[in-house]
XYZ file of C-alpha atoms in Angstrom:
450
model
C 31.395 16.565 -14.076
C 31.708 12.950 -14.753
C 31.175 10.305 -12.185
C 33.988 8.749 -10.103
C 34.814 5.020 -11.253
C 33.389 4.131 -7.647
C 30.165 6.080 -8.182
C 29.835 4.567 -11.368
C 30.053 1.152 -10.241
C 27.642 1.828 -7.521
C 25.019 3.248 -10.193
C 25.450 0.347 -12.467
C 25.063 -2.152 -9.489
C 21.842 -0.488 -8.308
C 20.346 -0.462 -12.011
C 21.429 -4.072 -12.610
C 19.740 -5.304 -9.297
C 16.732 -3.163 -10.131
C 16.433 -5.005 -13.449
C 16.688 -8.246 -11.674
C 13.960 -7.248 -9.464
C 11.470 -6.073 -12.049
C 12.462 -8.698 -15.007
C 13.294 -11.699 -12.628
C 16.384 -13.830 -13.691
C 18.615 -12.623 -16.571
C 21.550 -13.698 -18.450
C 24.623 -11.399 -18.787
C 23.772 -10.738 -22.154
C 20.050 -9.673 -21.337
C 21.781 -7.275 -18.770
C 23.624 -5.817 -21.287
C 20.941 -5.303 -23.689
C 18.788 -3.858 -20.864
C 21.503 -1.422 -19.271
C 23.481 -0.331 -22.241
C 26.646 -1.287 -20.653
C 29.541 -2.907 -22.145
C 30.274 -6.780 -22.045
C 33.312 -6.259 -19.696
C 31.469 -3.820 -17.487
C 28.506 -6.147 -17.005
C 30.809 -9.089 -16.396
C 32.544 -6.884 -13.823
C 29.422 -6.119 -11.976
C 28.069 -9.885 -12.009
C 31.264 -10.961 -10.376
C 30.944 -7.886 -7.858
C 27.166 -8.617 -6.971
C 27.831 -12.475 -6.749
C 30.841 -11.729 -4.222
C 28.536 -9.847 -2.387
C 25.999 -12.319 -1.844
C 23.405 -10.359 -3.610
C 23.061 -12.420 -6.979
C 23.630 -16.107 -7.841
C 23.349 -18.441 -10.414
C 19.570 -19.577 -10.467
C 19.497 -21.489 -13.789
C 20.095 -21.466 -17.589
C 18.676 -19.811 -20.553
C 16.344 -21.706 -22.627
C 17.899 -20.342 -25.863
C 21.507 -21.011 -24.548
C 22.412 -24.059 -22.688
C 26.177 -24.343 -22.873
C 28.883 -21.727 -21.634
C 28.803 -19.031 -19.319
C 26.245 -16.877 -21.513
C 23.583 -19.162 -20.640
C 23.719 -18.688 -17.013
C 20.689 -17.111 -15.610
C 21.340 -14.643 -12.595
C 18.942 -13.755 -10.054
C 18.616 -11.773 -6.651
C 19.223 -14.171 -3.620
C 15.727 -14.061 -2.482
C 16.500 -15.889 1.020
C 19.054 -13.122 2.047
C 16.625 -11.387 4.013
C 13.055 -11.826 5.117
C 10.159 -9.198 5.371
C 6.727 -8.817 7.336
C 3.873 -7.029 6.502
C 0.884 -6.122 8.768
C -2.628 -4.624 8.005
C -3.574 -3.553 11.348
C -7.500 -2.932 11.835
C -9.579 -1.765 14.476
C -10.840 -5.156 15.231
C -7.821 -7.412 14.171
C -4.344 -7.954 12.555
C -3.221 -9.655 9.578
C 0.170 -10.739 8.846
C 2.411 -12.054 5.645
C 5.801 -13.190 5.855
C 7.840 -13.021 2.530
C 11.313 -13.481 1.321
C 13.305 -10.479 -0.366
C 11.627 -10.725 -3.650
C 8.249 -10.495 -2.056
C 7.009 -14.033 -2.517
C 4.721 -14.868 0.421
C 5.941 -17.697 2.617
C 3.289 -17.677 5.162
C 0.130 -15.549 6.396
C -2.286 -15.400 9.226
C -4.823 -13.141 10.754
C -6.213 -12.883 14.373
C -9.502 -10.844 15.317
C -8.884 -8.505 18.637
C -12.185 -7.558 20.326
C -13.037 -4.330 21.250
C -13.138 -5.085 24.842
C -9.534 -6.389 24.690
C -6.887 -4.487 27.002
C -4.096 -2.832 25.411
C -1.472 -5.027 27.026
C -3.013 -8.320 25.803
C -4.088 -6.975 22.365
C -0.320 -5.775 21.928
C 0.847 -9.126 23.041
C -1.823 -11.066 20.591
C -0.375 -9.008 17.633
C 3.315 -9.350 18.196
C 2.694 -13.270 19.082
C 1.033 -13.431 15.741
C 3.994 -12.016 13.976
C 6.391 -14.286 15.642
C 4.280 -17.484 14.931
C 3.669 -16.627 11.274
C 7.648 -16.089 10.924
C 8.144 -19.446 12.350
C 5.815 -21.371 10.268
C 7.687 -19.675 7.248
C 10.832 -21.259 8.532
C 12.281 -17.672 9.085
C 14.587 -16.935 11.992
C 14.881 -13.338 11.665
C 13.028 -10.556 10.096
C 14.761 -7.910 8.283
C 12.131 -5.390 7.813
C 8.715 -5.167 9.130
C 6.070 -2.698 7.570
C 2.817 -1.946 9.129
C -0.571 -0.548 7.676
C -2.436 1.210 10.330
C -5.342 3.724 10.246
C -4.596 7.234 11.645
C -2.138 10.089 11.189
C 1.628 9.676 10.606
C 3.701 12.440 11.868
C 5.872 13.507 8.797
C 8.680 14.395 10.918
C 9.115 11.388 13.086
C 7.218 8.751 11.025
C 5.377 7.828 14.147
C 1.675 6.983 14.393
C 0.025 9.734 16.184
C -2.686 9.495 18.769
C -6.073 9.729 16.949
C -9.494 9.757 18.542
C -11.523 6.662 17.812
C -8.672 4.400 17.539
C -7.672 1.520 19.935
C -4.622 2.394 22.052
C -3.002 -0.816 21.180
C -2.474 0.434 17.854
C 0.228 2.912 18.605
C 1.721 0.501 21.252
C 2.097 -2.167 18.935
C 4.823 -0.462 16.851
C 7.033 0.072 20.122
C 6.494 -3.372 21.245
C 7.660 -4.931 17.720
C 10.801 -2.713 17.848
C 11.293 -3.925 21.550
C 10.913 -7.667 20.812
C 12.453 -7.250 17.382
C 15.608 -4.879 17.964
C 17.417 -5.842 15.015
C 14.415 -5.306 12.501
C 13.637 -2.433 10.900
C 10.050 -1.373 11.762
C 7.973 1.216 9.531
C 4.519 2.452 9.963
C 2.405 3.851 7.216
C -1.084 4.808 7.107
C -3.347 2.385 5.252
C -4.820 4.305 2.703
C -1.342 5.604 1.150
C -0.378 1.692 1.186
C -3.457 1.140 -0.696
C -2.596 3.917 -3.129
C 0.931 2.454 -3.389
C -0.424 -0.715 -4.240
C -2.846 0.221 -6.880
C -0.184 2.029 -8.697
C 2.189 -0.737 -8.754
C -0.150 -3.875 -9.342
C -3.784 -2.219 -9.656
C -5.587 -0.173 -11.610
C -3.393 2.961 -11.379
C -0.334 1.507 -13.044
C -0.551 4.047 -15.809
C -1.010 7.090 -13.445
C 1.405 9.401 -12.020
C -1.204 11.757 -10.609
C -4.301 10.392 -9.016
C -6.434 10.204 -5.666
C -7.240 6.967 -4.139
C -10.661 7.381 -2.171
C -10.739 4.557 0.322
C -14.341 3.108 1.003
C -14.086 0.355 3.753
C -15.225 0.701 7.187
C -14.676 4.337 6.997
C -13.363 6.741 4.377
C -9.895 8.422 3.626
C -8.107 9.330 0.613
C -4.304 9.391 -0.565
C -3.068 11.901 -2.769
C -0.043 11.331 -5.186
C 0.655 14.293 -7.661
C 3.556 13.918 -10.090
C 4.330 10.478 -8.767
C 5.141 11.910 -5.032
C 2.527 11.307 -2.208
C 1.554 14.466 -0.513
C 1.371 14.342 3.184
C 0.581 17.955 4.369
C 1.944 19.920 7.122
C 0.865 17.569 9.687
C 0.532 14.412 7.847
C -3.106 14.902 7.315
C -3.668 15.301 3.565
C -6.546 13.503 2.376
C -8.578 13.416 5.591
C -11.703 13.299 3.610
C -13.906 11.904 6.407
C -14.046 15.328 8.089
C -15.075 17.048 5.007
C -18.300 18.934 5.979
C -20.871 18.189 3.407
C -24.776 18.386 2.903
C -26.956 15.791 3.824
C -25.670 14.703 7.440
C -27.135 15.485 10.785
C -24.652 18.026 11.790
C -20.907 19.142 11.543
C -17.831 16.994 12.014
C -15.664 17.929 14.958
C -11.875 18.007 15.553
C -12.027 14.671 17.265
C -15.130 12.981 15.389
C -15.785 12.786 11.892
C -19.584 12.156 12.330
C -21.500 14.611 10.442
C -18.627 14.781 8.026
C -18.232 12.997 4.705
C -17.598 9.739 6.849
C -21.343 9.733 7.709
C -22.615 9.520 4.175
C -19.758 7.000 2.656
C -18.509 5.087 5.886
C -20.105 1.511 6.050
C -22.502 2.458 8.700
C -23.940 5.214 6.209
C -24.192 2.653 3.349
C -25.771 -0.065 5.430
C -28.381 2.502 6.370
C -28.951 3.785 3.026
C -29.411 0.023 1.673
C -32.113 -0.582 4.472
C -33.918 2.619 3.569
C -34.566 1.042 -0.060
C -35.538 -2.226 1.516
C -32.376 -4.044 0.545
C -31.109 -7.005 2.986
C -27.809 -6.486 4.623
C -25.622 -9.375 5.797
C -25.355 -9.795 9.445
C -27.679 -8.546 12.195
C -27.765 -6.252 15.009
C -27.309 -2.446 15.200
C -24.028 -0.795 13.812
C -22.851 2.558 15.021
C -21.083 5.485 13.395
C -17.860 3.915 14.627
C -18.671 0.554 13.083
C -18.926 -1.276 16.524
C -22.050 -2.920 17.523
C -23.475 -6.682 18.029
C -22.237 -7.631 14.552
C -19.088 -5.833 14.448
C -17.447 -5.687 10.815
C -19.809 -8.230 9.423
C -22.564 -5.470 9.882
C -20.101 -2.667 8.676
C -17.798 -2.943 5.817
C -18.442 -6.589 5.065
C -22.107 -5.801 4.764
C -21.974 -2.653 3.004
C -19.515 -4.317 0.412
C -21.899 -7.260 0.187
C -25.064 -5.227 -0.447
C -23.245 -2.993 -3.080
C -22.284 -5.985 -4.936
C -25.466 -7.552 -4.883
C -26.963 -4.282 -5.920
C -24.623 -4.073 -9.027
C -25.404 -7.594 -9.802
C -29.203 -7.072 -9.992
C -28.953 -3.909 -11.899
C -26.974 -5.732 -14.520
C -29.857 -8.507 -15.004
C -32.516 -5.916 -15.665
C -33.447 -3.523 -18.405
C -31.858 0.031 -18.011
C -35.155 1.677 -18.630
C -36.759 -0.065 -15.297
C -36.210 3.381 -13.414
C -37.981 2.138 -10.323
C -35.714 -0.685 -9.654
C -34.676 -0.511 -6.120
C -31.034 -1.526 -6.402
C -30.324 0.895 -9.173
C -32.069 3.746 -7.183
C -29.779 2.839 -4.254
C -26.682 2.766 -6.489
C -27.747 6.360 -7.927
C -27.983 7.819 -4.303
C -24.795 6.160 -3.116
C -23.268 7.585 -6.319
C -24.923 10.963 -5.497
C -22.845 10.906 -2.075
C -19.436 9.795 -3.484
C -19.518 12.483 -6.245
C -19.938 15.146 -3.536
C -16.579 13.883 -2.119
C -14.918 13.356 -5.290
C -16.075 16.738 -6.535
C -14.660 18.318 -3.762
C -11.339 16.474 -4.245
C -11.175 17.620 -8.088
C -12.138 21.056 -7.508
C -8.793 21.454 -5.263
C -6.396 19.124 -6.740
C -7.449 18.335 -10.291
C -5.803 14.890 -10.415
C -7.530 13.676 -13.521
C -8.192 10.236 -11.835
C -9.988 9.092 -8.767
C -9.765 5.663 -7.847
C -12.636 4.020 -5.918
C -10.565 1.806 -3.280
C -11.218 -0.346 -0.425
C -13.774 -3.154 -0.331
C -16.844 -1.164 -1.300
C -15.215 0.639 -4.220
C -14.036 -2.864 -5.548
C -17.498 -4.257 -4.937
C -19.364 -1.388 -6.771
C -16.734 -2.140 -9.698
C -17.278 -0.188 -13.071
C -20.869 0.327 -12.615
C -20.473 2.166 -9.528
C -17.447 4.103 -10.648
C -19.273 4.989 -14.064
C -22.118 6.493 -12.085
C -20.123 8.734 -9.829
C -18.142 9.844 -12.964
C -21.250 11.087 -14.714
C -22.174 13.030 -11.593
C -18.647 14.611 -11.019
C -18.966 15.408 -14.795
C -22.096 17.439 -14.460
C -20.609 19.172 -11.154
C -17.118 20.001 -12.288
C -15.427 21.482 -15.255
C -12.284 19.370 -14.896
C -12.152 16.244 -16.638
C -11.780 13.256 -14.172
C -11.665 9.509 -14.756
C -13.211 7.615 -11.887
C -11.981 3.916 -11.639
C -13.124 1.204 -9.301
C -9.760 -0.386 -7.463
C -8.841 -3.628 -8.333
C -7.191 -4.648 -4.953
C -10.253 -3.961 -2.779
C -9.372 -4.716 1.104
C -6.094 -6.601 0.267
C -4.377 -3.293 -0.998
C -3.278 -2.435 2.311
C -1.399 -5.530 2.780
C -0.178 -5.596 -0.306
C 1.139 -2.232 -0.210
C 2.823 -2.944 3.109
C 4.653 -5.766 1.771
C 5.925 -3.706 -1.406
C 7.111 -0.875 1.220
C 8.886 -3.630 3.464
C 10.702 -5.068 0.147
C 11.423 -1.581 -1.157
C 13.085 -0.617 2.064
C 15.005 -4.038 2.622
C 16.134 -3.685 -0.776
C 17.241 -0.211 -0.598
C 19.461 -1.180 2.618
C 20.922 -4.372 1.034
C 21.649 -2.806 -2.270
C 23.232 0.417 -0.993
C 26.765 0.656 -1.900
C 29.019 -1.397 0.272
C 31.916 0.634 2.009
C 35.006 0.007 -0.334
C 37.978 -1.808 1.329
C 40.405 0.944 -0.218
C 40.348 3.837 2.166
C 40.684 7.372 0.555
C 43.400 9.630 2.229
C 42.180 13.027 3.425
C 44.123 15.920 3.117
C 45.838 15.973 6.688
C 46.715 12.322 6.450
C 43.447 10.986 7.967
C 41.457 8.030 6.659
C 38.062 8.233 5.349
C 36.065 5.636 3.098
C 35.174 6.317 -0.417
C 31.281 6.592 0.017
C 29.567 6.912 -3.514
C 25.911 8.142 -3.109
C 23.132 5.568 -3.104
C 21.147 4.820 -6.106
C 17.589 5.931 -6.735
C 15.045 4.354 -4.339
C 11.530 3.696 -5.040
C 8.869 6.030 -3.770
C 6.909 5.238 -0.764
C 3.349 6.652 0.182
C 1.551 7.423 3.649
C -1.535 8.964 4.792
C -5.449 8.749 5.968
C -8.583 8.720 8.320
C -8.957 7.872 11.991
C -12.275 6.393 11.598
C -11.117 4.190 8.853
C -10.843 0.555 9.706
């Protein structure tokens, strides 16, 4: 059945807007070429989108400097403003951007573990408001938050999780109360990292892959056939709770110590480095939760730093030097990671596993190659192991991409026609064509992850 004229217009408008988002400013002729639409249809949609305030003339083509065909049309970037938050166990980072995702201001603040819930929430909310003010933004259209923990697949809310600060969950409610006209969306940090790696990082060519987050803690995001898989309770990929050999015990329902987290979390990596006599940045003790006298410096920063230095040292010596301590450290770390990766591969057969987070980025292709060789020996399923490109910044970048997608979906949705369709009984009803396709967004992770 052919689409009605109003539905066809809505589809064409969405297609043109997506092209302007992906390609940047375009002329009417370029839109005609990329969409395959006729010249009159393109002229109509350009006029329609400009009248709605969605696009505007932003310049002229370098090839044609005269006439209407030279006009370059672009999305009106200041039509809406966005904020993205990366909520960690010990602090918050914020970026404010326009509708095209261009960053206008950014800031971060530490929040100590001893801070009470109320003051911690106020610190985080005030940071968002202050950063928006510095960007010259009066109102935020959409806020996307990346946080550790489980996201309820039915409600989209951050669930209570053992080991996480109480202010994390309260922050979402506080932002909704303080910014009642703003759309507030929360996603698990590991899923946002996977979204960023798929859109802008090392997984751009993959529709199916698993991202293994290696930061303060561990987690996984599972994307199969282009769709994030959350599971019945939102807990797909809680790999920190995976029982593995080589730990002191078994994980419990409220604590992943004793699971894969104990081997691959930052605290476990720091201890492993010390066993090989490698110096770790920072001082003081660190516990399984990553807390202690040196906090995250001793945890994720120290783990990433020692892995990075071990890779650099290994690159500088002949491969035949088997007793090289840095190389032996990387071998044992690769053994540990391969246990988790092989478990994922045996169940999901994703074909590709990305080592994400600060530690995954620090290990680079050297650590990824060592893990891949071990997985190849452990599994008959061919699996490529890649090092993430975005590291710890992937969460914030994924949150910004999510905020942009959601704002654009809302703003680019077909507008209600002024012409009302008369229903059979004499009533009036709007002609409402279905919205065009929206970009996929992911969610998911581990309560010990930072």
